[in-house]
């Protein structure tokens, strides 16, 4: 049979597209590489979506208008965005929550959380897996055919249109035909071999925070067929996470928020960056890269008892010791070197009024690199250490799309029957940096557009 | 006491949840958890008994099995609650009743039935059991009044004492000392009788699988209120008999019969519904080992209601004597088993809810 719409992927972007296309009357098949238990890509690890609103709406408090949203985006991307697409996404995010609710997603009144996002972000009750479950249930109810354990290996793209889609489905080759195709297969961050092309052997020490199924097979295939690329292929969003995290799928719990209250040293027990440069939400995302650039892609946050309770608890126990030398031993660092680093740091700490919640005046003097806030002496046992590694969230490389989500060839012409949504095209709008909840906003907005356009094309 | 495997697992799971917190909107467990950084055995016992086993957090969990972290909060907490029941049983010796609770409940019920039947056969004149007695105090011709009320009152009082002692021990062991105001007690009771936390934050529980439904909450309500109605019927009847000198049986449109009938129907419907949900539910988030205990209590409540209703229908026939003996046998078993069956979840859960009300009032201030 020839399907009206074939959707590649099983995350937020794919599900939004599949549901929308099916509701428009198309016959829809959704191909998910993961088995059912691990369906939902990185989307299963998410927690919230950033939505514009001109008045309090549902769980969203106060006002978060287009101008402010755009400013926030401009700031984090440093201009690496497409204003037209970005503003369109921002405006369309306003009715995302209502659509999501209508398709079974429940929101939670914003409670505590680490970041205070109740104004800008709507939190999913139960998190991303609950959202993914709701969407799969909605898709099944509507009659979307879902194939798990089905990896798309390549698209037969020729003469400006996708002719067939080749897959391996539960171990067997399977070729499908469809009038319209939506590519929503995420980034390539789980493909260590591909990351190695830019990062060399360092990539072997990266930990992938989300799904192991983000291999970028479809992305690479499309670029190989002459599709236009966006986003810096060498860049990825990376944060410092606990080095004890599993290689894949460790998700949110491996996050470590202790850096601003610590000193961070590398393998040689030397400091290398100002840990107190800014409030954590603003510096959260630079530490992945910083650690990735150190020897062995590993670093260690060192704290003392005073700081033990200043940050969200993390999933792995803190490594504790009665003295700095003992701690160094437990972390595999040279005790003398760590003692020197700590005593030098302690000697340079100036007195100030410590305030964990604000940019306080506790800083070092005459230290290189300095620690410009929250600098307090590390002198109260038990001393605490956490090992850090780069945790890759997603990659920026993607395919170029129009505002109707249609995929463009390098020659500037659209592929007649191919649309893209989610991480695979996020680089059009988010070329750099990150804004909490924006990934899901892009996937939802473009997923719905892609689904509608794909269904319309199939109907013609 | 050496720490059990279940306690260790509960701690591991709560440490993962505390670093994640995605489920904080589902129920009272997660906000209570967020108050701690490290979990003592008492904290974990408290959290486990606060959990209503709605399973929302299992289906929402990105770390649920087969993820290597294997987070399964409802299953872990079910097992930990079972430990609570054993640890706080009084007298201690009877903690063993929880080891194979399904079997114990069945055996005690059978024993109580046999006992009542034997005693009636022995105590009353030959032929009494098969005679169609009607009119006031017909029941007491079959089983003498003193025997009936005496045995019932004694077992019930003992059971209430056992439940009370268990409750006090639980309260001490699971964190004790928060100052509790009257408002906290009321709020805790309110949360208990409305099953506020059995609804996944308002959208329903995962009764059987990923889909949300309110079925479990509704069946539980029907059952619990049915139970209370039956209890009320018994109290009213006792009052009429003692204070007004009007012994049972009562006419169809009297308060005890109306309460008893409605309550009995509620118990039947609720217990059947809950049993059906239990038996058809996805087994992964459930603790298989405890299925016997769950089903046994439901079956016992069902039997109590069914035998009561049958007695009502046939009370003016020759079968009345035997039916009465059977019904009383089941009721006796129920009274005896209150502190040694899954029923104990009710007082422990209520106490945990009261503590939670007190703690969250503190949090707000
Ligand atoms: C720990 C973590 C937390 C995050 N939290 C948030 C948050 O709170 N808010 C937010 O907005 N963003 C968050 N993000 C980013 C967010 O996950 C992504 O922006 C978003 O999920 C992308 O959705 P997607 O559908 O494009 O990709 P994914 O959800 O990754 O889905 C890609 C899908 O494609 C499938 N697939 C891949 N290749 C193939 C193939 N060849 N054949 C068939 N199927 C294939 C995968 O199995 C997967 O199902 C977070 C990311 C991580 C890692
Ligand atoms: S049950 Fe899973 S998703 Fe929910 S808080 Fe715990 S770890 Fe997070
Ligand atoms: S009540 Fe439900 S959501 Fe809360 S801990 Fe228990 S199973 Fe999880």
PDB file of N, CA and C in Angstrom, chain B residues 73-146:
ATOM      1  N   UNK B  73       8.563   2.799  41.706  1.00  0.00           N
ATOM      2  CA  UNK B  73       8.139   3.318  43.014  1.00  0.00           C
ATOM      3  C   UNK B  73       6.952   2.533  43.582  1.00  0.00           C
ATOM      4  N   UNK B  74       5.878   2.331  42.826  1.00  0.00           N
ATOM      5  CA  UNK B  74       4.740   1.638  43.440  1.00  0.00           C
ATOM      6  C   UNK B  74       5.084   0.243  43.958  1.00  0.00           C
ATOM      7  N   UNK B  75       5.862  -0.494  43.208  1.00  0.00           N
ATOM      8  CA  UNK B  75       6.207  -1.847  43.628  1.00  0.00           C
ATOM      9  C   UNK B  75       7.078  -1.807  44.887  1.00  0.00           C
ATOM     10  N   UNK B  76       8.094  -0.942  44.846  1.00  0.00           N
ATOM     11  CA  UNK B  76       8.999  -0.839  45.988  1.00  0.00           C
ATOM     12  C   UNK B  76       8.238  -0.439  47.249  1.00  0.00           C
ATOM     13  N   UNK B  77       7.348   0.535  47.100  1.00  0.00           N
ATOM     14  CA  UNK B  77       6.621   1.006  48.274  1.00  0.00           C
ATOM     15  C   UNK B  77       5.599  -0.028  48.759  1.00  0.00           C
ATOM     16  N   UNK B  78       5.026  -0.806  47.848  1.00  0.00           N
ATOM     17  CA  UNK B  78       4.109  -1.869  48.295  1.00  0.00           C
ATOM     18  C   UNK B  78       4.862  -2.830  49.202  1.00  0.00           C
ATOM     19  N   UNK B  79       6.069  -3.209  48.768  1.00  0.00           N
ATOM     20  CA  UNK B  79       6.850  -4.153  49.570  1.00  0.00           C
ATOM     21  C   UNK B  79       7.251  -3.538  50.904  1.00  0.00           C
ATOM     22  N   UNK B  80       7.562  -2.241  50.879  1.00  0.00           N
ATOM     23  CA  UNK B  80       7.957  -1.602  52.129  1.00  0.00           C
ATOM     24  C   UNK B  80       6.765  -1.473  53.077  1.00  0.00           C
ATOM     25  N   UNK B  81       5.594  -1.206  52.523  1.00  0.00           N
ATOM     26  CA  UNK B  81       4.401  -1.158  53.382  1.00  0.00           C
ATOM     27  C   UNK B  81       4.180  -2.507  54.050  1.00  0.00           C
ATOM     28  N   UNK B  82       4.413  -3.558  53.307  1.00  0.00           N
ATOM     29  CA  UNK B  82       4.256  -4.886  53.891  1.00  0.00           C
ATOM     30  C   UNK B  82       5.192  -5.045  55.087  1.00  0.00           C
ATOM     31  N   UNK B  83       6.401  -4.506  54.961  1.00  0.00           N
ATOM     32  CA  UNK B  83       7.321  -4.564  56.115  1.00  0.00           C
ATOM     33  C   UNK B  83       6.771  -3.758  57.284  1.00  0.00           C
ATOM     34  N   UNK B  84       6.178  -2.598  56.968  1.00  0.00           N
ATOM     35  CA  UNK B  84       5.565  -1.797  58.030  1.00  0.00           C
ATOM     36  C   UNK B  84       4.526  -2.622  58.769  1.00  0.00           C
ATOM     37  N   UNK B  85       3.674  -3.305  58.001  1.00  0.00           N
ATOM     38  CA  UNK B  85       2.602  -4.070  58.632  1.00  0.00           C
ATOM     39  C   UNK B  85       3.180  -5.127  59.575  1.00  0.00           C
ATOM     40  N   UNK B  86       4.244  -5.756  59.134  1.00  0.00           N
ATOM     41  CA  UNK B  86       4.846  -6.786  59.995  1.00  0.00           C
ATOM     42  C   UNK B  86       5.495  -6.178  61.219  1.00  0.00           C
ATOM     43  N   UNK B  87       6.240  -5.079  60.974  1.00  0.00           N
ATOM     44  CA  UNK B  87       7.004  -4.517  62.085  1.00  0.00           C
ATOM     45  C   UNK B  87       6.126  -3.983  63.198  1.00  0.00           C
ATOM     46  N   UNK B  88       4.928  -3.550  62.849  1.00  0.00           N
ATOM     47  CA  UNK B  88       4.112  -2.892  63.863  1.00  0.00           C
ATOM     48  C   UNK B  88       2.918  -3.724  64.296  1.00  0.00           C
ATOM     49  N   UNK B  89       2.917  -4.986  63.912  1.00  0.00           N
ATOM     50  CA  UNK B  89       1.809  -5.843  64.345  1.00  0.00           C
ATOM     51  C   UNK B  89       1.910  -6.045  65.853  1.00  0.00           C
ATOM     52  N   UNK B  90       0.752  -6.117  66.489  1.00  0.00           N
ATOM     53  CA  UNK B  90       0.703  -6.398  67.929  1.00  0.00           C
ATOM     54  C   UNK B  90      -0.345  -7.447  68.171  1.00  0.00           C
ATOM     55  N   UNK B  91      -0.129  -8.439  68.982  1.00  0.00           N
ATOM     56  CA  UNK B  91       1.173  -8.777  69.579  1.00  0.00           C
ATOM     57  C   UNK B  91       2.165  -9.219  68.509  1.00  0.00           C
ATOM     58  N   UNK B  92       3.422  -8.959  68.806  1.00  0.00           N
ATOM     59  CA  UNK B  92       4.508  -9.200  67.854  1.00  0.00           C
ATOM     60  C   UNK B  92       4.447 -10.568  67.171  1.00  0.00           C
ATOM     61  N   UNK B  93       4.086 -11.526  67.995  1.00  0.00           N
ATOM     62  CA  UNK B  93       4.066 -12.895  67.510  1.00  0.00           C
ATOM     63  C   UNK B  93       3.229 -13.032  66.235  1.00  0.00           C
ATOM     64  N   UNK B  94       2.183 -12.197  66.172  1.00  0.00           N
ATOM     65  CA  UNK B  94       1.242 -12.341  65.061  1.00  0.00           C
ATOM     66  C   UNK B  94       1.727 -11.643  63.791  1.00  0.00           C
ATOM     67  N   UNK B  95       2.915 -11.011  63.854  1.00  0.00           N
ATOM     68  CA  UNK B  95       3.476 -10.395  62.649  1.00  0.00           C
ATOM     69  C   UNK B  95       3.578 -11.431  61.556  1.00  0.00           C
ATOM     70  N   UNK B  96       3.741 -12.674  61.983  1.00  0.00           N
ATOM     71  CA  UNK B  96       3.892 -13.744  61.004  1.00  0.00           C
ATOM     72  C   UNK B  96       2.648 -13.916  60.136  1.00  0.00           C
ATOM     73  N   UNK B  97       1.536 -13.382  60.638  1.00  0.00           N
ATOM     74  CA  UNK B  97       0.307 -13.477  59.847  1.00  0.00           C
ATOM     75  C   UNK B  97       0.490 -12.826  58.476  1.00  0.00           C
ATOM     76  N   UNK B  98       1.436 -11.885  58.391  1.00  0.00           N
ATOM     77  CA  UNK B  98       1.621 -11.179  57.124  1.00  0.00           C
ATOM     78  C   UNK B  98       2.512 -11.935  56.145  1.00  0.00           C
ATOM     79  N   UNK B  99       3.161 -13.000  56.652  1.00  0.00           N
ATOM     80  CA  UNK B  99       4.099 -13.689  55.782  1.00  0.00           C
ATOM     81  C   UNK B  99       3.376 -14.328  54.598  1.00  0.00           C
ATOM     82  N   UNK B 100       2.300 -15.070  54.897  1.00  0.00           N
ATOM     83  CA  UNK B 100       1.510 -15.617  53.781  1.00  0.00           C
ATOM     84  C   UNK B 100       0.076 -15.233  54.056  1.00  0.00           C
ATOM     85  N   UNK B 101      -0.167 -13.954  53.909  1.00  0.00           N
ATOM     86  CA  UNK B 101      -1.402 -13.387  54.418  1.00  0.00           C
ATOM     87  C   UNK B 101      -2.641 -13.954  53.739  1.00  0.00           C
ATOM     88  N   UNK B 102      -2.543 -14.239  52.465  1.00  0.00           N
ATOM     89  CA  UNK B 102      -3.683 -14.784  51.752  1.00  0.00           C
ATOM     90  C   UNK B 102      -4.145 -16.081  52.400  1.00  0.00           C
ATOM     91  N   UNK B 103      -3.193 -16.953  52.651  1.00  0.00           N
ATOM     92  CA  UNK B 103      -3.494 -18.243  53.270  1.00  0.00           C
ATOM     93  C   UNK B 103      -4.029 -18.039  54.684  1.00  0.00           C
ATOM     94  N   UNK B 104      -3.387 -17.138  55.416  1.00  0.00           N
ATOM     95  CA  UNK B 104      -3.810 -16.908  56.795  1.00  0.00           C
ATOM     96  C   UNK B 104      -5.256 -16.438  56.829  1.00  0.00           C
ATOM     97  N   UNK B 105      -5.576 -15.482  55.979  1.00  0.00           N
ATOM     98  CA  UNK B 105      -6.937 -14.948  55.970  1.00  0.00           C
ATOM     99  C   UNK B 105      -7.927 -16.062  55.631  1.00  0.00           C
ATOM    100  N   UNK B 106      -7.577 -16.861  54.657  1.00  0.00           N
ATOM    101  CA  UNK B 106      -8.483 -17.941  54.262  1.00  0.00           C
ATOM    102  C   UNK B 106      -8.675 -18.933  55.415  1.00  0.00           C
ATOM    103  N   UNK B 107      -7.569 -19.315  56.073  1.00  0.00           N
ATOM    104  CA  UNK B 107      -7.657 -20.296  57.159  1.00  0.00           C
ATOM    105  C   UNK B 107      -8.451 -19.741  58.334  1.00  0.00           C
ATOM    106  N   UNK B 108      -8.174 -18.497  58.694  1.00  0.00           N
ATOM    107  CA  UNK B 108      -8.899 -17.917  59.833  1.00  0.00           C
ATOM    108  C   UNK B 108     -10.379 -17.851  59.518  1.00  0.00           C
ATOM    109  N   UNK B 109     -10.703 -17.497  58.291  1.00  0.00           N
ATOM    110  CA  UNK B 109     -12.113 -17.420  57.919  1.00  0.00           C
ATOM    111  C   UNK B 109     -12.760 -18.793  58.034  1.00  0.00           C
ATOM    112  N   UNK B 110     -12.092 -19.786  57.513  1.00  0.00           N
ATOM    113  CA  UNK B 110     -12.647 -21.129  57.581  1.00  0.00           C
ATOM    114  C   UNK B 110     -12.815 -21.544  59.044  1.00  0.00           C
ATOM    115  N   UNK B 111     -11.824 -21.252  59.867  1.00  0.00           N
ATOM    116  CA  UNK B 111     -11.875 -21.642  61.277  1.00  0.00           C
ATOM    117  C   UNK B 111     -13.031 -20.942  61.974  1.00  0.00           C
ATOM    118  N   UNK B 112     -13.187 -19.637  61.691  1.00  0.00           N
ATOM    119  CA  UNK B 112     -14.254 -18.892  62.349  1.00  0.00           C
ATOM    120  C   UNK B 112     -15.607 -19.452  61.945  1.00  0.00           C
ATOM    121  N   UNK B 113     -15.742 -19.779  60.675  1.00  0.00           N
ATOM    122  CA  UNK B 113     -16.998 -20.354  60.191  1.00  0.00           C
ATOM    123  C   UNK B 113     -17.307 -21.661  60.923  1.00  0.00           C
ATOM    124  N   UNK B 114     -16.307 -22.488  60.950  1.00  0.00           N
ATOM    125  CA  UNK B 114     -16.495 -23.798  61.576  1.00  0.00           C
ATOM    126  C   UNK B 114     -16.871 -23.620  63.040  1.00  0.00           C
ATOM    127  N   UNK B 115     -16.160 -22.700  63.678  1.00  0.00           N
ATOM    128  CA  UNK B 115     -16.384 -22.483  65.100  1.00  0.00           C
ATOM    129  C   UNK B 115     -17.820 -22.057  65.367  1.00  0.00           C
ATOM    130  N   UNK B 116     -18.262 -21.064  64.607  1.00  0.00           N
ATOM    131  CA  UNK B 116     -19.609 -20.558  64.848  1.00  0.00           C
ATOM    132  C   UNK B 116     -20.645 -21.644  64.558  1.00  0.00           C
ATOM    133  N   UNK B 117     -20.439 -22.363  63.478  1.00  0.00           N
ATOM    134  CA  UNK B 117     -21.389 -23.429  63.149  1.00  0.00           C
ATOM    135  C   UNK B 117     -21.424 -24.495  64.241  1.00  0.00           C
ATOM    136  N   UNK B 118     -20.251 -24.879  64.694  1.00  0.00           N
ATOM    137  CA  UNK B 118     -20.181 -25.902  65.741  1.00  0.00           C
ATOM    138  C   UNK B 118     -20.854 -25.419  67.013  1.00  0.00           C
ATOM    139  N   UNK B 119     -20.486 -24.173  67.385  1.00  0.00           N
ATOM    140  CA  UNK B 119     -21.035 -23.649  68.636  1.00  0.00           C
ATOM    141  C   UNK B 119     -22.545 -23.560  68.569  1.00  0.00           C
ATOM    142  N   UNK B 120     -23.048 -23.066  67.437  1.00  0.00           N
ATOM    143  CA  UNK B 120     -24.503 -22.974  67.356  1.00  0.00           C
ATOM    144  C   UNK B 120     -25.115 -24.349  67.433  1.00  0.00           C
ATOM    145  N   UNK B 121     -24.516 -25.271  66.737  1.00  0.00           N
ATOM    146  CA  UNK B 121     -25.050 -26.629  66.772  1.00  0.00           C
ATOM    147  C   UNK B 121     -25.051 -27.181  68.196  1.00  0.00           C
ATOM    148  N   UNK B 122     -24.058 -26.783  68.960  1.00  0.00           N
ATOM    149  CA  UNK B 122     -23.858 -27.358  70.280  1.00  0.00           C
ATOM    150  C   UNK B 122     -24.686 -26.618  71.336  1.00  0.00           C
ATOM    151  N   UNK B 123     -24.770 -25.296  71.162  1.00  0.00           N
ATOM    152  CA  UNK B 123     -25.405 -24.486  72.187  1.00  0.00           C
ATOM    153  C   UNK B 123     -26.925 -24.549  72.162  1.00  0.00           C
ATOM    154  N   UNK B 124     -27.463 -24.699  70.964  1.00  0.00           N
ATOM    155  CA  UNK B 124     -28.918 -24.587  70.904  1.00  0.00           C
ATOM    156  C   UNK B 124     -29.570 -25.969  70.788  1.00  0.00           C
ATOM    157  N   UNK B 125     -30.838 -25.980  71.076  1.00  0.00           N
ATOM    158  CA  UNK B 125     -31.567 -27.242  71.068  1.00  0.00           C
ATOM    159  C   UNK B 125     -31.605 -27.858  69.679  1.00  0.00           C
ATOM    160  N   UNK B 126     -31.634 -29.175  69.598  1.00  0.00           N
ATOM    161  CA  UNK B 126     -31.682 -29.813  68.283  1.00  0.00           C
ATOM    162  C   UNK B 126     -32.883 -29.306  67.493  1.00  0.00           C
ATOM    163  N   UNK B 127     -32.682 -29.143  66.186  1.00  0.00           N
ATOM    164  CA  UNK B 127     -33.797 -28.688  65.362  1.00  0.00           C
ATOM    165  C   UNK B 127     -33.883 -27.191  65.203  1.00  0.00           C
ATOM    166  N   UNK B 128     -33.174 -26.458  66.089  1.00  0.00           N
ATOM    167  CA  UNK B 128     -33.269 -25.003  66.046  1.00  0.00           C
ATOM    168  C   UNK B 128     -32.772 -24.452  64.711  1.00  0.00           C
ATOM    169  N   UNK B 129     -31.661 -25.016  64.253  1.00  0.00           N
ATOM    170  CA  UNK B 129     -31.030 -24.466  63.062  1.00  0.00           C
ATOM    171  C   UNK B 129     -31.897 -24.617  61.826  1.00  0.00           C
ATOM    172  N   UNK B 130     -32.752 -25.609  61.826  1.00  0.00           N
ATOM    173  CA  UNK B 130     -33.515 -25.842  60.610  1.00  0.00           C
ATOM    174  C   UNK B 130     -34.959 -25.366  60.748  1.00  0.00           C
ATOM    175  N   UNK B 131     -35.223 -24.657  61.797  1.00  0.00           N
ATOM    176  CA  UNK B 131     -36.573 -24.168  62.009  1.00  0.00           C
ATOM    177  C   UNK B 131     -36.732 -22.780  61.399  1.00  0.00           C
ATOM    178  N   UNK B 132     -37.911 -22.520  60.805  1.00  0.00           N
ATOM    179  CA  UNK B 132     -38.129 -21.183  60.242  1.00  0.00           C
ATOM    180  C   UNK B 132     -38.632 -20.251  61.332  1.00  0.00           C
ATOM    181  N   UNK B 133     -37.715 -19.559  61.953  1.00  0.00           N
ATOM    182  CA  UNK B 133     -38.091 -18.645  63.031  1.00  0.00           C
ATOM    183  C   UNK B 133     -38.503 -17.319  62.432  1.00  0.00           C
ATOM    184  N   UNK B 134     -39.561 -16.744  62.952  1.00  0.00           N
ATOM    185  CA  UNK B 134     -39.890 -15.381  62.546  1.00  0.00           C
ATOM    186  C   UNK B 134     -40.256 -14.592  63.776  1.00  0.00           C
ATOM    187  N   UNK B 135     -40.418 -13.290  63.571  1.00  0.00           N
ATOM    188  CA  UNK B 135     -40.830 -12.445  64.683  1.00  0.00           C
ATOM    189  C   UNK B 135     -39.629 -11.959  65.456  1.00  0.00           C
ATOM    190  N   UNK B 136     -39.874 -11.053  66.420  1.00  0.00           N
ATOM    191  CA  UNK B 136     -38.789 -10.437  67.167  1.00  0.00           C
ATOM    192  C   UNK B 136     -37.914 -11.498  67.833  1.00  0.00           C
ATOM    193  N   UNK B 137     -36.671 -11.179  67.894  1.00  0.00           N
ATOM    194  CA  UNK B 137     -35.592 -11.966  68.485  1.00  0.00           C
ATOM    195  C   UNK B 137     -35.469 -13.367  67.900  1.00  0.00           C
ATOM    196  N   UNK B 138     -35.922 -13.510  66.655  1.00  0.00           N
ATOM    197  CA  UNK B 138     -35.767 -14.795  65.988  1.00  0.00           C
ATOM    198  C   UNK B 138     -34.307 -15.225  65.950  1.00  0.00           C
ATOM    199  N   UNK B 139     -33.404 -14.227  65.652  1.00  0.00           N
ATOM    200  CA  UNK B 139     -31.979 -14.548  65.542  1.00  0.00           C
ATOM    201  C   UNK B 139     -31.447 -15.174  66.819  1.00  0.00           C
ATOM    202  N   UNK B 140     -31.935 -14.631  67.932  1.00  0.00           N
ATOM    203  CA  UNK B 140     -31.334 -15.071  69.196  1.00  0.00           C
ATOM    204  C   UNK B 140     -31.831 -16.437  69.637  1.00  0.00           C
ATOM    205  N   UNK B 141     -32.840 -16.908  68.929  1.00  0.00           N
ATOM    206  CA  UNK B 141     -33.224 -18.283  69.206  1.00  0.00           C
ATOM    207  C   UNK B 141     -32.159 -19.216  68.616  1.00  0.00           C
ATOM    208  N   UNK B 142     -31.542 -18.741  67.554  1.00  0.00           N
ATOM    209  CA  UNK B 142     -30.529 -19.575  66.927  1.00  0.00           C
ATOM    210  C   UNK B 142     -29.209 -19.445  67.668  1.00  0.00           C
ATOM    211  N   UNK B 143     -28.815 -18.208  67.877  1.00  0.00           N
ATOM    212  CA  UNK B 143     -27.582 -17.994  68.633  1.00  0.00           C
ATOM    213  C   UNK B 143     -27.921 -17.094  69.804  1.00  0.00           C
ATOM    214  N   UNK B 144     -27.670 -17.579  70.982  1.00  0.00           N
ATOM    215  CA  UNK B 144     -28.071 -16.778  72.146  1.00  0.00           C
ATOM    216  C   UNK B 144     -27.429 -15.397  72.097  1.00  0.00           C
ATOM    217  N   UNK B 145     -28.194 -14.422  72.538  1.00  0.00           N
ATOM    218  CA  UNK B 145     -27.823 -13.024  72.490  1.00  0.00           C
ATOM    219  C   UNK B 145     -26.453 -12.765  73.134  1.00  0.00           C
ATOM    220  N   UNK B 146     -26.265 -13.346  74.284  1.00  0.00           N
ATOM    221  CA  UNK B 146     -25.013 -13.109  75.011  1.00  0.00           C
ATOM    222  C   UNK B 146     -23.828 -13.616  74.194  1.00  0.00           C
TER     223      UNK B 146
END
